[in-house]
Coordinates of C-alpha atoms (C1' of nucleotides) in Angstrom, one line a residue:
Chain A
M1 CA 29.9 -53.6 -27.4
T2 CA 32.4 -51.8 -29.5
A3 CA 31.5 -49.1 -31.9
L4 CA 31.9 -49.3 -35.7
K5 CA 35.3 -48.5 -36.9
L6 CA 36.2 -47.9 -40.6
Y7 CA 39.5 -47.6 -42.2
N8 CA 39.9 -44.1 -43.6
T9 CA 42.3 -43.9 -46.5
F10 CA 42.8 -40.2 -45.8
S11 CA 44.2 -40.8 -42.4
R12 CA 45.5 -44.3 -43.0
E13 CA 43.9 -45.5 -39.8
K14 CA 40.9 -47.2 -38.5
E15 CA 38.6 -44.5 -37.0
D16 CA 35.5 -44.7 -34.9
F17 CA 32.6 -44.0 -37.3
K18 CA 30.8 -40.9 -36.1
P19 CA 28.2 -39.4 -38.5
L20 CA 28.0 -35.7 -38.9
N21 CA 24.2 -35.7 -38.2
P22 CA 23.2 -38.9 -36.6
P23 CA 21.1 -40.9 -37.2
L24 CA 21.5 -39.6 -40.8
V25 CA 24.4 -40.9 -42.8
G26 CA 25.4 -39.7 -46.3
M27 CA 27.4 -42.1 -48.4
Y28 CA 28.6 -41.6 -52.0
V29 CA 30.1 -44.4 -54.1
C30 CA 31.6 -43.9 -57.5
G31 CA 29.5 -46.0 -59.9
P32 CA 30.3 -47.3 -63.4
T33 CA 31.0 -45.6 -66.7
V34 CA 28.3 -47.3 -68.7
Y35 CA 30.1 -47.9 -72.0
N36 CA 30.6 -51.6 -71.4
S37 CA 29.3 -54.5 -69.3
V38 CA 30.4 -54.6 -65.7
H39 CA 32.9 -57.3 -64.9
L40 CA 33.3 -59.3 -61.7
G41 CA 35.9 -57.0 -60.3
N42 CA 33.6 -54.1 -60.6
C43 CA 30.9 -56.1 -58.9
R44 CA 33.1 -56.8 -55.9
T45 CA 33.3 -53.1 -55.1
F46 CA 29.5 -52.7 -55.4
V47 CA 28.8 -55.8 -53.3
S48 CA 31.2 -54.5 -50.6
F49 CA 29.5 -51.2 -50.4
D50 CA 26.1 -52.9 -50.5
I51 CA 27.2 -54.7 -47.3
L52 CA 28.3 -51.5 -45.7
F53 CA 25.0 -49.9 -46.7
R54 CA 23.1 -52.8 -45.2
Y55 CA 25.1 -52.8 -42.0
L56 CA 24.6 -49.1 -41.5
L57 CA 20.8 -49.6 -42.0
H58 CA 20.9 -52.6 -39.6
L59 CA 22.6 -50.4 -37.0
G60 CA 19.7 -48.1 -37.2
Y61 CA 21.2 -45.3 -39.3
K62 CA 19.1 -43.5 -41.9
V63 CA 21.3 -43.7 -44.9
R64 CA 21.2 -41.8 -48.1
Y65 CA 23.3 -43.8 -50.5
V66 CA 24.2 -42.0 -53.7
R67 CA 25.9 -43.9 -56.5
N68 CA 26.3 -42.2 -59.8
I69 CA 26.1 -43.4 -63.4
T70 CA 28.8 -41.8 -65.5
D71 CA 27.2 -41.5 -68.9
A72 CA 29.4 -38.8 -70.4
G73 CA 32.7 -37.1 -70.0
H74 CA 34.9 -40.0 -69.0
L75 CA 37.9 -39.7 -71.2
E76 CA 40.2 -42.3 -72.6
S77 CA 43.2 -40.7 -71.1
D78 CA 43.4 -38.9 -67.9
A79 CA 45.4 -36.1 -69.6
D80 CA 42.2 -35.2 -71.3
E81 CA 43.5 -35.9 -74.7
G82 CA 41.3 -38.8 -75.5
E83 CA 37.8 -39.3 -76.7
D84 CA 34.7 -39.6 -74.6
K85 CA 34.3 -43.3 -73.9
I86 CA 30.6 -43.3 -74.5
A87 CA 30.9 -41.4 -77.7
K88 CA 33.7 -43.7 -78.9
K89 CA 31.6 -46.8 -78.2
A90 CA 28.6 -45.2 -79.9
R91 CA 30.6 -44.6 -83.1
L92 CA 32.0 -48.1 -83.1
E93 CA 28.5 -49.6 -82.7
Q94 CA 26.7 -47.1 -84.9
L95 CA 24.4 -46.1 -82.1
E96 CA 23.2 -43.0 -80.4
P97 CA 25.3 -42.3 -77.3
M98 CA 22.2 -42.6 -75.1
E99 CA 21.5 -46.0 -76.6
I100 CA 24.8 -47.2 -75.3
V101 CA 24.1 -45.6 -71.9
Q102 CA 20.7 -47.2 -71.8
R103 CA 21.9 -50.7 -72.7
Y104 CA 24.7 -50.8 -70.2
T105 CA 22.8 -49.1 -67.4
I106 CA 20.1 -51.8 -67.7
D107 CA 22.8 -54.5 -67.8
F108 CA 24.4 -53.0 -64.7
H109 CA 21.2 -53.0 -62.8
K110 CA 20.4 -56.5 -63.8
V111 CA 23.7 -57.8 -62.6
L112 CA 23.6 -56.1 -59.3
D113 CA 20.1 -57.4 -58.8
Q114 CA 21.3 -60.9 -59.4
F115 CA 23.9 -60.3 -56.7
N116 CA 21.0 -59.2 -54.5
N117 CA 22.3 -55.7 -54.0
L118 CA 19.9 -53.1 -52.7
P119 CA 19.4 -50.2 -55.0
P120 CA 21.0 -46.9 -53.9
S121 CA 18.8 -44.1 -52.6
I122 CA 19.7 -41.9 -55.5
E123 CA 21.4 -42.8 -58.7
P124 CA 22.2 -39.6 -60.6
T125 CA 23.7 -39.3 -64.0
A126 CA 26.5 -37.0 -65.3
T127 CA 24.4 -35.9 -68.3
G128 CA 21.6 -34.9 -66.0
H129 CA 23.8 -32.6 -64.0
I130 CA 25.6 -30.5 -66.6
M131 CA 24.3 -27.3 -65.0
E132 CA 25.6 -28.2 -61.6
Q133 CA 29.0 -29.0 -63.2
I134 CA 29.0 -25.6 -65.0
E135 CA 28.1 -23.8 -61.7
M136 CA 30.9 -25.6 -59.9
T137 CA 33.4 -24.7 -62.6
E138 CA 32.3 -21.0 -62.3
K139 CA 32.9 -21.1 -58.5
I140 CA 36.3 -22.7 -58.9
L141 CA 37.2 -20.0 -61.6
Q142 CA 35.9 -17.2 -59.3
N143 CA 38.0 -18.6 -56.4
G144 CA 41.0 -18.5 -58.7
Y145 CA 41.7 -22.2 -58.9
A146 CA 41.0 -22.7 -62.6
Y147 CA 41.8 -21.0 -65.9
E148 CA 40.4 -21.1 -69.4
T149 CA 42.4 -22.0 -72.4
D150 CA 41.5 -22.5 -76.0
D151 CA 40.7 -26.1 -75.4
A152 CA 39.3 -26.4 -71.9
I153 CA 38.8 -25.0 -68.4
Y154 CA 41.7 -26.5 -66.4
F155 CA 42.1 -26.9 -62.7
N156 CA 45.2 -25.3 -61.3
V157 CA 46.7 -28.0 -59.1
E158 CA 49.8 -26.1 -58.2
K159 CA 47.9 -23.3 -56.7
L160 CA 45.7 -25.5 -54.6
A161 CA 48.7 -27.5 -53.4
K162 CA 50.1 -24.4 -51.7
Q163 CA 47.1 -24.5 -49.3
F164 CA 46.0 -28.1 -49.3
P165 CA 47.9 -31.4 -49.2
Y166 CA 46.9 -32.4 -52.7
G167 CA 48.6 -35.8 -52.7
K168 CA 47.6 -36.8 -49.2
L169 CA 44.9 -39.3 -50.1
S170 CA 47.3 -41.3 -52.2
G171 CA 50.2 -40.8 -49.8
R172 CA 52.3 -38.9 -52.3
N173 CA 54.0 -35.6 -52.2
L174 CA 53.8 -33.1 -55.0
E175 CA 57.4 -33.5 -55.9
D176 CA 57.0 -37.2 -56.6
L177 CA 53.9 -36.5 -58.6
Y178 CA 55.7 -34.0 -60.7
N179 CA 58.7 -36.3 -61.3
N180 CA 56.6 -39.3 -62.1
T181 CA 53.9 -38.0 -64.2
R182 CA 54.3 -38.4 -67.9
E183 CA 54.4 -35.5 -70.2
L184 CA 51.8 -36.1 -72.9
D185 CA 51.7 -34.6 -76.4
G186 CA 49.3 -31.8 -77.1
Q187 CA 49.1 -30.5 -73.5
E188 CA 51.0 -27.2 -74.0
A189 CA 47.8 -25.3 -73.1
K190 CA 48.0 -26.6 -69.6
K191 CA 50.1 -24.5 -67.2
G192 CA 51.0 -27.3 -64.9
K193 CA 51.4 -30.9 -65.9
L194 CA 49.2 -32.1 -63.0
D195 CA 46.4 -29.8 -64.1
F196 CA 43.3 -31.6 -65.3
A197 CA 40.2 -30.5 -67.2
L198 CA 37.0 -29.5 -65.5
L199 CA 35.2 -28.9 -68.8
I200 CA 36.5 -29.5 -72.3
K201 CA 35.6 -27.4 -75.3
A202 CA 33.8 -29.6 -77.8
K203 CA 34.8 -29.7 -81.4
P204 CA 31.8 -29.6 -83.8
T205 CA 32.3 -33.3 -84.6
H206 CA 32.0 -34.2 -81.0
I207 CA 28.7 -35.9 -80.6
M208 CA 28.0 -35.2 -77.0
Q209 CA 28.2 -31.5 -76.1
W210 CA 26.3 -28.8 -74.2
S211 CA 26.1 -25.0 -74.1
S212 CA 28.1 -23.1 -71.4
P213 CA 29.4 -19.6 -70.7
W214 CA 32.6 -20.8 -72.5
G215 CA 30.9 -22.1 -75.6
R216 CA 30.1 -25.7 -76.4
I217 CA 31.6 -28.1 -73.9
F218 CA 31.5 -31.6 -72.4
P219 CA 32.5 -32.4 -68.9
G220 CA 35.8 -33.8 -67.7
W221 CA 35.9 -37.0 -65.7
H222 CA 36.2 -35.9 -62.1
L223 CA 33.8 -33.0 -61.9
E224 CA 30.5 -35.0 -62.0
C225 CA 31.2 -36.7 -58.7
S226 CA 32.0 -33.5 -57.0
A227 CA 28.9 -31.8 -58.4
M228 CA 26.5 -34.6 -57.6
S229 CA 27.8 -35.5 -54.2
S230 CA 27.5 -31.8 -53.2
K231 CA 24.0 -31.6 -54.6
Y232 CA 22.6 -34.6 -52.9
L233 CA 24.7 -35.0 -49.7
G234 CA 26.0 -31.5 -49.1
E235 CA 29.4 -29.9 -49.2
E236 CA 30.5 -32.3 -46.4
F237 CA 29.2 -35.7 -45.8
D238 CA 30.1 -39.0 -44.1
I239 CA 31.4 -41.7 -46.4
H240 CA 32.9 -41.6 -49.9
G241 CA 33.8 -44.9 -51.4
G242 CA 35.1 -46.6 -54.5
G243 CA 37.7 -49.0 -55.8
M244 CA 41.3 -48.5 -54.7
D245 CA 42.3 -47.7 -58.2
L246 CA 40.4 -44.4 -58.0
V247 CA 42.5 -43.1 -55.1
P248 CA 45.5 -41.4 -56.9
T249 CA 43.6 -39.7 -59.7
H250 CA 39.9 -39.6 -59.5
H251 CA 39.3 -39.1 -55.7
T252 CA 42.4 -36.9 -55.3
N253 CA 41.0 -34.6 -58.0
E254 CA 37.5 -34.7 -56.6
I255 CA 38.8 -33.5 -53.2
A256 CA 40.8 -30.8 -55.0
Q257 CA 37.6 -29.6 -56.8
N258 CA 35.6 -29.5 -53.6
V259 CA 38.3 -27.7 -51.6
A260 CA 38.7 -25.1 -54.4
C261 CA 34.9 -24.7 -54.7
C262 CA 33.7 -24.9 -51.2
G263 CA 36.7 -24.8 -49.0
K264 CA 36.5 -28.2 -47.6
S265 CA 37.1 -31.8 -48.4
P266 CA 33.8 -33.5 -49.2
A267 CA 33.9 -36.7 -47.2
R268 CA 35.0 -37.5 -43.7
Y269 CA 35.7 -41.2 -44.2
W270 CA 37.2 -42.4 -47.5
V271 CA 36.6 -46.1 -47.9
H272 CA 38.3 -48.1 -50.6
T273 CA 37.9 -51.7 -51.7
N274 CA 40.8 -53.8 -53.0
M275 CA 41.0 -55.5 -56.3
L276 CA 39.8 -58.9 -57.5
T277 CA 42.7 -60.8 -59.0
V278 CA 43.0 -63.6 -61.4
N279 CA 46.2 -65.6 -60.9
G280 CA 47.5 -62.8 -58.8
Q281 CA 46.8 -60.1 -61.4
K282 CA 44.2 -57.4 -61.2
M283 CA 41.1 -58.2 -63.1
S284 CA 40.6 -55.5 -65.6
K285 CA 39.1 -54.8 -69.0
S286 CA 42.4 -53.7 -70.4
L287 CA 44.3 -56.8 -69.4
G288 CA 41.6 -59.0 -71.0
N289 CA 41.4 -61.2 -67.9
S290 CA 38.0 -60.1 -66.8
F291 CA 34.9 -62.3 -66.3
L292 CA 31.4 -61.1 -67.0
P293 CA 29.0 -62.2 -64.3
A294 CA 26.8 -63.9 -66.9
E295 CA 29.8 -66.1 -67.9
L296 CA 30.4 -66.9 -64.3
F297 CA 26.9 -67.9 -63.6
S298 CA 26.6 -70.1 -66.7
G299 CA 30.1 -71.5 -66.6
N300 CA 30.6 -70.4 -70.1
H301 CA 34.2 -69.3 -69.9
K302 CA 37.4 -71.0 -70.8
L303 CA 38.8 -70.7 -67.3
L304 CA 35.7 -72.1 -65.6
E305 CA 35.0 -75.7 -64.9
K306 CA 31.4 -75.0 -64.1
G307 CA 28.9 -72.3 -63.4
Y308 CA 28.6 -70.7 -59.9
S309 CA 25.4 -69.2 -58.6
P310 CA 25.2 -65.5 -57.7
M311 CA 24.9 -66.2 -54.0
S312 CA 27.9 -68.6 -54.1
V313 CA 29.9 -65.8 -55.6
R314 CA 28.6 -63.3 -53.1
F315 CA 29.6 -65.7 -50.3
F316 CA 33.0 -66.1 -51.9
M317 CA 33.4 -62.3 -51.7
L318 CA 32.3 -62.2 -48.1
Q319 CA 35.1 -64.7 -47.2
A320 CA 37.7 -62.1 -47.8
H321 CA 38.1 -58.7 -46.2
Y322 CA 37.2 -55.8 -48.5
R323 CA 40.6 -54.2 -48.2
S324 CA 42.5 -57.4 -49.2
T325 CA 42.9 -58.6 -52.7
L326 CA 40.8 -61.6 -53.5
D327 CA 42.1 -64.2 -55.8
F328 CA 39.7 -65.9 -58.1
S329 CA 39.9 -69.6 -58.9
N330 CA 37.8 -72.6 -59.6
E331 CA 39.0 -74.2 -56.4
A332 CA 38.2 -71.2 -54.2
L333 CA 34.8 -70.8 -55.8
Q334 CA 33.9 -74.4 -55.3
A335 CA 35.0 -74.2 -51.6
A336 CA 32.7 -71.2 -51.2
E337 CA 29.8 -72.9 -52.9
K338 CA 30.0 -75.9 -50.6
A339 CA 30.4 -73.7 -47.5
F340 CA 27.4 -71.6 -48.6
V341 CA 25.2 -74.7 -49.0
R342 CA 26.3 -75.9 -45.5
L343 CA 25.4 -72.5 -44.0
M344 CA 22.0 -72.4 -45.6
A345 CA 21.3 -76.0 -44.5
A346 CA 21.9 -75.0 -40.9
V347 CA 19.7 -71.9 -41.3
K348 CA 16.9 -74.1 -42.6
I349 CA 17.0 -76.6 -39.7
L350 CA 17.5 -73.9 -37.0
P351 CA 13.8 -73.1 -36.5
S352 CA 12.9 -76.7 -35.9
L353 CA 15.5 -77.4 -33.3
K354 CA 14.2 -79.0 -30.1
T355 CA 14.7 -76.9 -27.1
G356 CA 15.6 -77.9 -23.5
A357 CA 16.3 -76.6 -20.1
S358 CA 19.8 -75.4 -20.7
T359 CA 22.2 -74.4 -23.4
S360 CA 25.5 -76.1 -23.7
S361 CA 27.1 -73.2 -25.7
N362 CA 27.3 -69.5 -25.1
I363 CA 25.0 -68.0 -27.7
S364 CA 25.2 -64.4 -26.5
A365 CA 29.0 -64.6 -26.6
L366 CA 28.7 -65.8 -30.2
K367 CA 26.5 -62.9 -31.1
N368 CA 29.0 -60.5 -29.6
S369 CA 31.8 -62.0 -31.5
V370 CA 29.9 -61.5 -34.8
Y371 CA 29.2 -57.9 -34.0
E372 CA 32.8 -57.2 -32.8
A373 CA 34.0 -58.5 -36.2
L374 CA 31.6 -56.4 -38.2
N375 CA 32.4 -53.3 -36.1
D376 CA 36.1 -53.9 -36.8
D377 CA 36.1 -52.3 -40.2
L378 CA 33.5 -54.7 -41.6
N379 CA 35.5 -57.8 -41.1
T380 CA 33.1 -60.2 -42.8
P381 CA 35.4 -63.2 -43.0
V382 CA 35.8 -63.2 -39.2
A383 CA 32.1 -62.7 -38.7
L384 CA 31.5 -65.6 -41.0
A385 CA 33.9 -67.7 -39.0
H386 CA 31.8 -67.1 -35.9
L387 CA 28.7 -67.9 -37.7
F388 CA 30.2 -71.3 -38.6
D389 CA 30.6 -71.9 -34.9
G390 CA 26.9 -71.3 -34.8
V391 CA 26.4 -73.9 -37.6
R392 CA 28.3 -76.5 -35.6
I393 CA 26.1 -75.7 -32.6
I394 CA 22.9 -76.0 -34.7
N395 CA 24.0 -79.3 -36.1
T396 CA 25.1 -80.7 -32.8
V397 CA 21.8 -79.8 -31.2
N398 CA 20.0 -81.3 -34.1
D399 CA 21.9 -84.5 -33.6
G400 CA 20.8 -84.5 -30.0
K401 CA 24.3 -84.2 -28.6
E402 CA 23.9 -80.7 -27.2
T403 CA 21.0 -78.7 -25.9
I404 CA 19.6 -75.2 -26.3
T405 CA 17.0 -73.2 -24.5
E406 CA 14.0 -71.6 -26.3
E407 CA 15.4 -68.2 -25.4
D408 CA 18.9 -69.0 -26.8
K409 CA 17.3 -70.6 -29.9
Q410 CA 15.4 -67.4 -30.6
L411 CA 18.5 -65.4 -30.1
L412 CA 20.3 -67.5 -32.6
V413 CA 17.4 -67.4 -35.1
K414 CA 17.5 -63.6 -34.9
L415 CA 21.2 -63.4 -35.3
F416 CA 21.3 -65.7 -38.3
N417 CA 18.4 -64.0 -40.0
E418 CA 19.7 -60.5 -39.5
I419 CA 23.3 -61.1 -40.3
I420 CA 23.0 -63.6 -43.2
F421 CA 20.0 -62.1 -44.9
D422 CA 19.8 -58.5 -43.9
V423 CA 23.4 -57.6 -43.6
F424 CA 25.3 -60.0 -45.8
G425 CA 22.4 -59.9 -48.4
L426 CA 22.5 -63.6 -49.0
K427 CA 19.3 -65.4 -50.0
E428 CA 18.1 -68.9 -50.6
E429 CA 18.4 -69.5 -54.3
L430 CA 16.5 -72.7 -54.6
Q431 CA 12.9 -71.9 -54.1
E432 CA 10.8 -74.1 -51.9
N433 CA 7.7 -75.4 -53.5
K434 CA 4.7 -76.8 -51.6
N435 CA 3.8 -79.2 -54.3
L436 CA 7.3 -80.6 -54.3
D437 CA 7.2 -80.9 -50.5
G438 CA 4.1 -83.1 -50.8
V439 CA 5.6 -85.2 -53.6
M440 CA 8.8 -85.7 -51.6
K441 CA 6.9 -86.7 -48.6
T442 CA 5.3 -89.5 -50.5
I443 CA 8.6 -90.6 -52.1
L444 CA 10.3 -90.7 -48.8
E445 CA 7.5 -92.8 -47.3
I446 CA 7.8 -95.3 -50.2
R447 CA 11.5 -95.4 -49.6
A448 CA 11.0 -95.9 -45.9
E449 CA 8.7 -98.8 -46.6
A450 CA 11.2 -100.4 -49.0
K451 CA 13.9 -100.0 -46.4
A452 CA 11.7 -101.6 -43.7
K453 CA 11.3 -104.6 -46.1
K454 CA 15.1 -104.6 -46.6
D455 CA 14.4 -103.8 -50.3
F456 CA 17.6 -101.8 -50.6
V457 CA 17.7 -102.0 -54.4
T458 CA 14.5 -99.9 -54.5
A459 CA 15.7 -97.6 -51.7
D460 CA 19.0 -97.0 -53.4
K461 CA 17.4 -96.5 -56.8
I462 CA 15.2 -93.7 -55.3
R463 CA 18.1 -92.1 -53.6
N464 CA 20.5 -92.2 -56.5
E465 CA 18.0 -91.0 -59.1
L466 CA 16.9 -88.1 -57.0
L467 CA 20.5 -87.1 -56.5
E468 CA 21.0 -87.0 -60.2
N469 CA 18.1 -84.6 -60.3
G470 CA 19.6 -82.3 -57.7
I471 CA 17.8 -83.6 -54.6
Q472 CA 19.8 -85.2 -51.8
I473 CA 18.3 -87.5 -49.2
K474 CA 19.7 -87.4 -45.7
D475 CA 18.8 -90.3 -43.5
G476 CA 18.5 -89.3 -39.9
K477 CA 17.5 -91.0 -36.6
E478 CA 14.0 -89.6 -36.9
G479 CA 13.4 -90.3 -40.6
A480 CA 14.8 -89.0 -43.8
T481 CA 14.9 -85.3 -44.9
W482 CA 15.9 -83.9 -48.2
S483 CA 17.5 -80.8 -49.7
F484 CA 18.5 -79.4 -53.0
T485 CA 22.1 -79.7 -54.2
L486 CA 23.6 -76.8 -56.2
Chain B
rG1 C1' 62.6 -46.1 -62.3
rG2 C1' 59.4 -43.6 -58.2
rU3 C1' 55.5 -44.4 -54.5
rC4 C1' 52.5 -47.8 -51.8
rG5 C1' 50.9 -52.7 -50.3
rG6 C1' 51.5 -58.0 -49.9
rG7 C1' 54.2 -63.0 -49.3
rU8 C1' 50.3 -67.6 -43.7
rG9 C1' 49.4 -75.2 -43.7
rG10 C1' 47.3 -79.0 -50.3
rC11 C1' 43.9 -74.5 -51.8
rC12 C1' 41.1 -69.9 -50.2
rG13 C1' 41.5 -66.7 -46.3
rA14 C1' 41.5 -64.1 -41.0
rG15 C1' 45.0 -62.7 -37.4
rU16 C1' 49.8 -56.9 -35.4
rG17 C1' 53.8 -59.4 -29.3
rG18 C1' 52.0 -64.9 -25.5
rC19 C1' 45.7 -67.8 -25.4
rU20 C1' 48.3 -70.3 -32.3
rA21 C1' 40.2 -68.1 -36.8
rG22 C1' 37.0 -70.1 -40.4
rG23 C1' 35.9 -72.5 -45.1
rC24 C1' 37.3 -76.3 -48.8
rA25 C1' 40.2 -80.6 -49.8
rG26 C1' 42.7 -85.1 -47.2
rA27 C1' 43.1 -89.1 -43.2
rG28 C1' 40.8 -91.8 -39.1
rC29 C1' 36.5 -92.5 -36.0
rU30 C1' 31.0 -92.3 -34.5
rC31 C1' 26.3 -92.9 -36.8
rU32 C1' 24.3 -96.0 -41.1
rG33 C1' 21.8 -102.0 -44.5
rC34 C1' 25.5 -99.2 -47.6
rA35 C1' 26.1 -94.3 -48.5
rA36 C1' 25.2 -89.2 -47.9
rA37 C1' 24.5 -85.6 -44.2
rA38 C1' 26.1 -84.4 -39.3
rG39 C1' 29.6 -84.7 -35.3
rC40 C1' 34.5 -85.8 -33.2
rU41 C1' 39.9 -86.3 -33.9
rC42 C1' 44.4 -85.3 -36.8
rG43 C1' 47.9 -82.5 -40.0
rU44 C1' 50.4 -78.0 -36.0
rA45 C1' 51.6 -73.1 -41.4
rC46 C1' 53.4 -68.1 -41.2
rA47 C1' 59.2 -66.1 -48.0
rG48 C1' 64.6 -66.1 -46.3
rC49 C1' 68.5 -64.2 -43.0
rG50 C1' 69.7 -61.3 -38.9
rG51 C1' 68.1 -58.2 -34.6
rU52 C1' 64.8 -56.4 -30.3
rU53 C1' 62.1 -59.3 -26.4
rC54 C1' 61.3 -63.8 -21.0
rG55 C1' 58.4 -64.7 -25.6
rA56 C1' 57.3 -62.7 -32.7
rA57 C1' 53.5 -64.9 -38.1
rU58 C1' 52.8 -60.2 -35.5
rC59 C1' 58.1 -55.0 -34.0
rC60 C1' 63.1 -53.4 -36.6
rG61 C1' 66.8 -54.1 -40.6
rC62 C1' 68.4 -56.4 -45.0
rU63 C1' 67.5 -59.9 -49.1
rC64 C1' 64.4 -62.5 -52.4
rU65 C1' 59.6 -62.3 -54.6
rC66 C1' 54.5 -60.8 -56.2
rG67 C1' 51.2 -57.0 -57.0
rA68 C1' 48.9 -52.0 -57.3
rC69 C1' 49.4 -46.9 -58.7
rC70 C1' 52.3 -43.4 -61.7
rU71 C1' 48.1 -44.2 -68.4
rC72 C1' 41.4 -45.8 -69.0
rC73 C1' 40.1 -49.0 -65.0
rA74 C1' 35.8 -50.8 -59.2

RNA sequence: GGUCGGGUGGCCGAGUGGCUAGGCAGAGCUCUGCAAAAGCUCGUACAGCGGUUCGAAUCCGCUCUCGACCUCCA
């Protein structure tokens, strides 16, 4: 079987994934700035990395997955002229900054839990690592890659760029960056226009500030990730991820900080997820086209015809590759919902399949195809396509038109359980209930008796009224079965 | 404007030189008391124009078009 390959933004190629210290794997993913509810586009990134996390665990790696919470220091403008996002929101809502942080951190966890994401191994906060950020700034200053002004400690991009390809991650050269970066007002203190603030000197009115060797400060945006990834994963670790929109600024500057501080780029594999789009446009808070997960689940949004369950949405995300844009529409969501129901129905009947002396399909080839797809840069849509071949096999055997041996059946059970539940993180949403099972058995018996007497009025009444209540009856050769509808 | 990435059947979405995924929707068939479910069959798509090749959705060039980043953003 092939080995896992991941597309590395830094090299722009798919590379064999080889951890620095197997079986250990260190993975850092940029988490949210908790000044607002996460929208569906944000969720896509975290779901994608959840699947990578789960797949690495499935392959037997011991993964330390670090995902930060940015609860301070994230400025309105990347030129460091703006106001701290948390502080701004706090002022608008007349709340303590940490009250905002608490509210949206809880919201974030709740939403990811609904999507059935596993929690990361460590979830550090920026405010909890001010000391580490100060220490890193000291090192960068000592190494000569930063300078102090009246308003901040700035990173000297030009100096670093002489020794390190600063724009490589985003595929830009320094000249282009210079020519296409806007000159902003009030930045005279900076030596170079690409320079960015490591720490910003706080005015007395600034409500989040800390003591430092340079007076009262608050952190810039990029420093916290460098400080926390170094602390928990080391100066060099395996995977660093985030949304594609973080590549040109945030991750580029993170690399710069680590190189200036420790002499090396922090991560060996840079993995970036693409955007969720609505009518072809990126979903973002600033464009006002974002959906909150709660709106999606309830259907309470003007663009939605109905609500969609968290697992239908997760399945929808799995149907596209993480590096492609994914367009969001009612039609696409409904298709995903139906496909998900069909997949889960097959999973449910799989254990009860009758086995025989031979198998008419090649189950181990199917299994290999699924793993080949996942190993090819986590190609979940192709893996899913192969699983649907499995669905067809399951249904055909169930219809008595094909056969499967006990051994192959167990192989298929293991494959379906491991990939669908462990790796893809899907789950059955409609809980089985033993009481209901008994009730349904009785009802189906009554209906069978009615049918035997050719009392189709009664039989159809039972069938139709149950359907209205979300239960579908399926008449088969060996009696009727039932399932929930979504 | 600069840089980068796309344009695939009704819709979503894989696929980087020949074997032409998958899901949803649609049509027909089997099964069924009728349905549903399930299975089978069908539609034979690759923005346009050139070029390379025995052969291109896939490589090259040009054109059109959409988007991302360059400003907070997953």
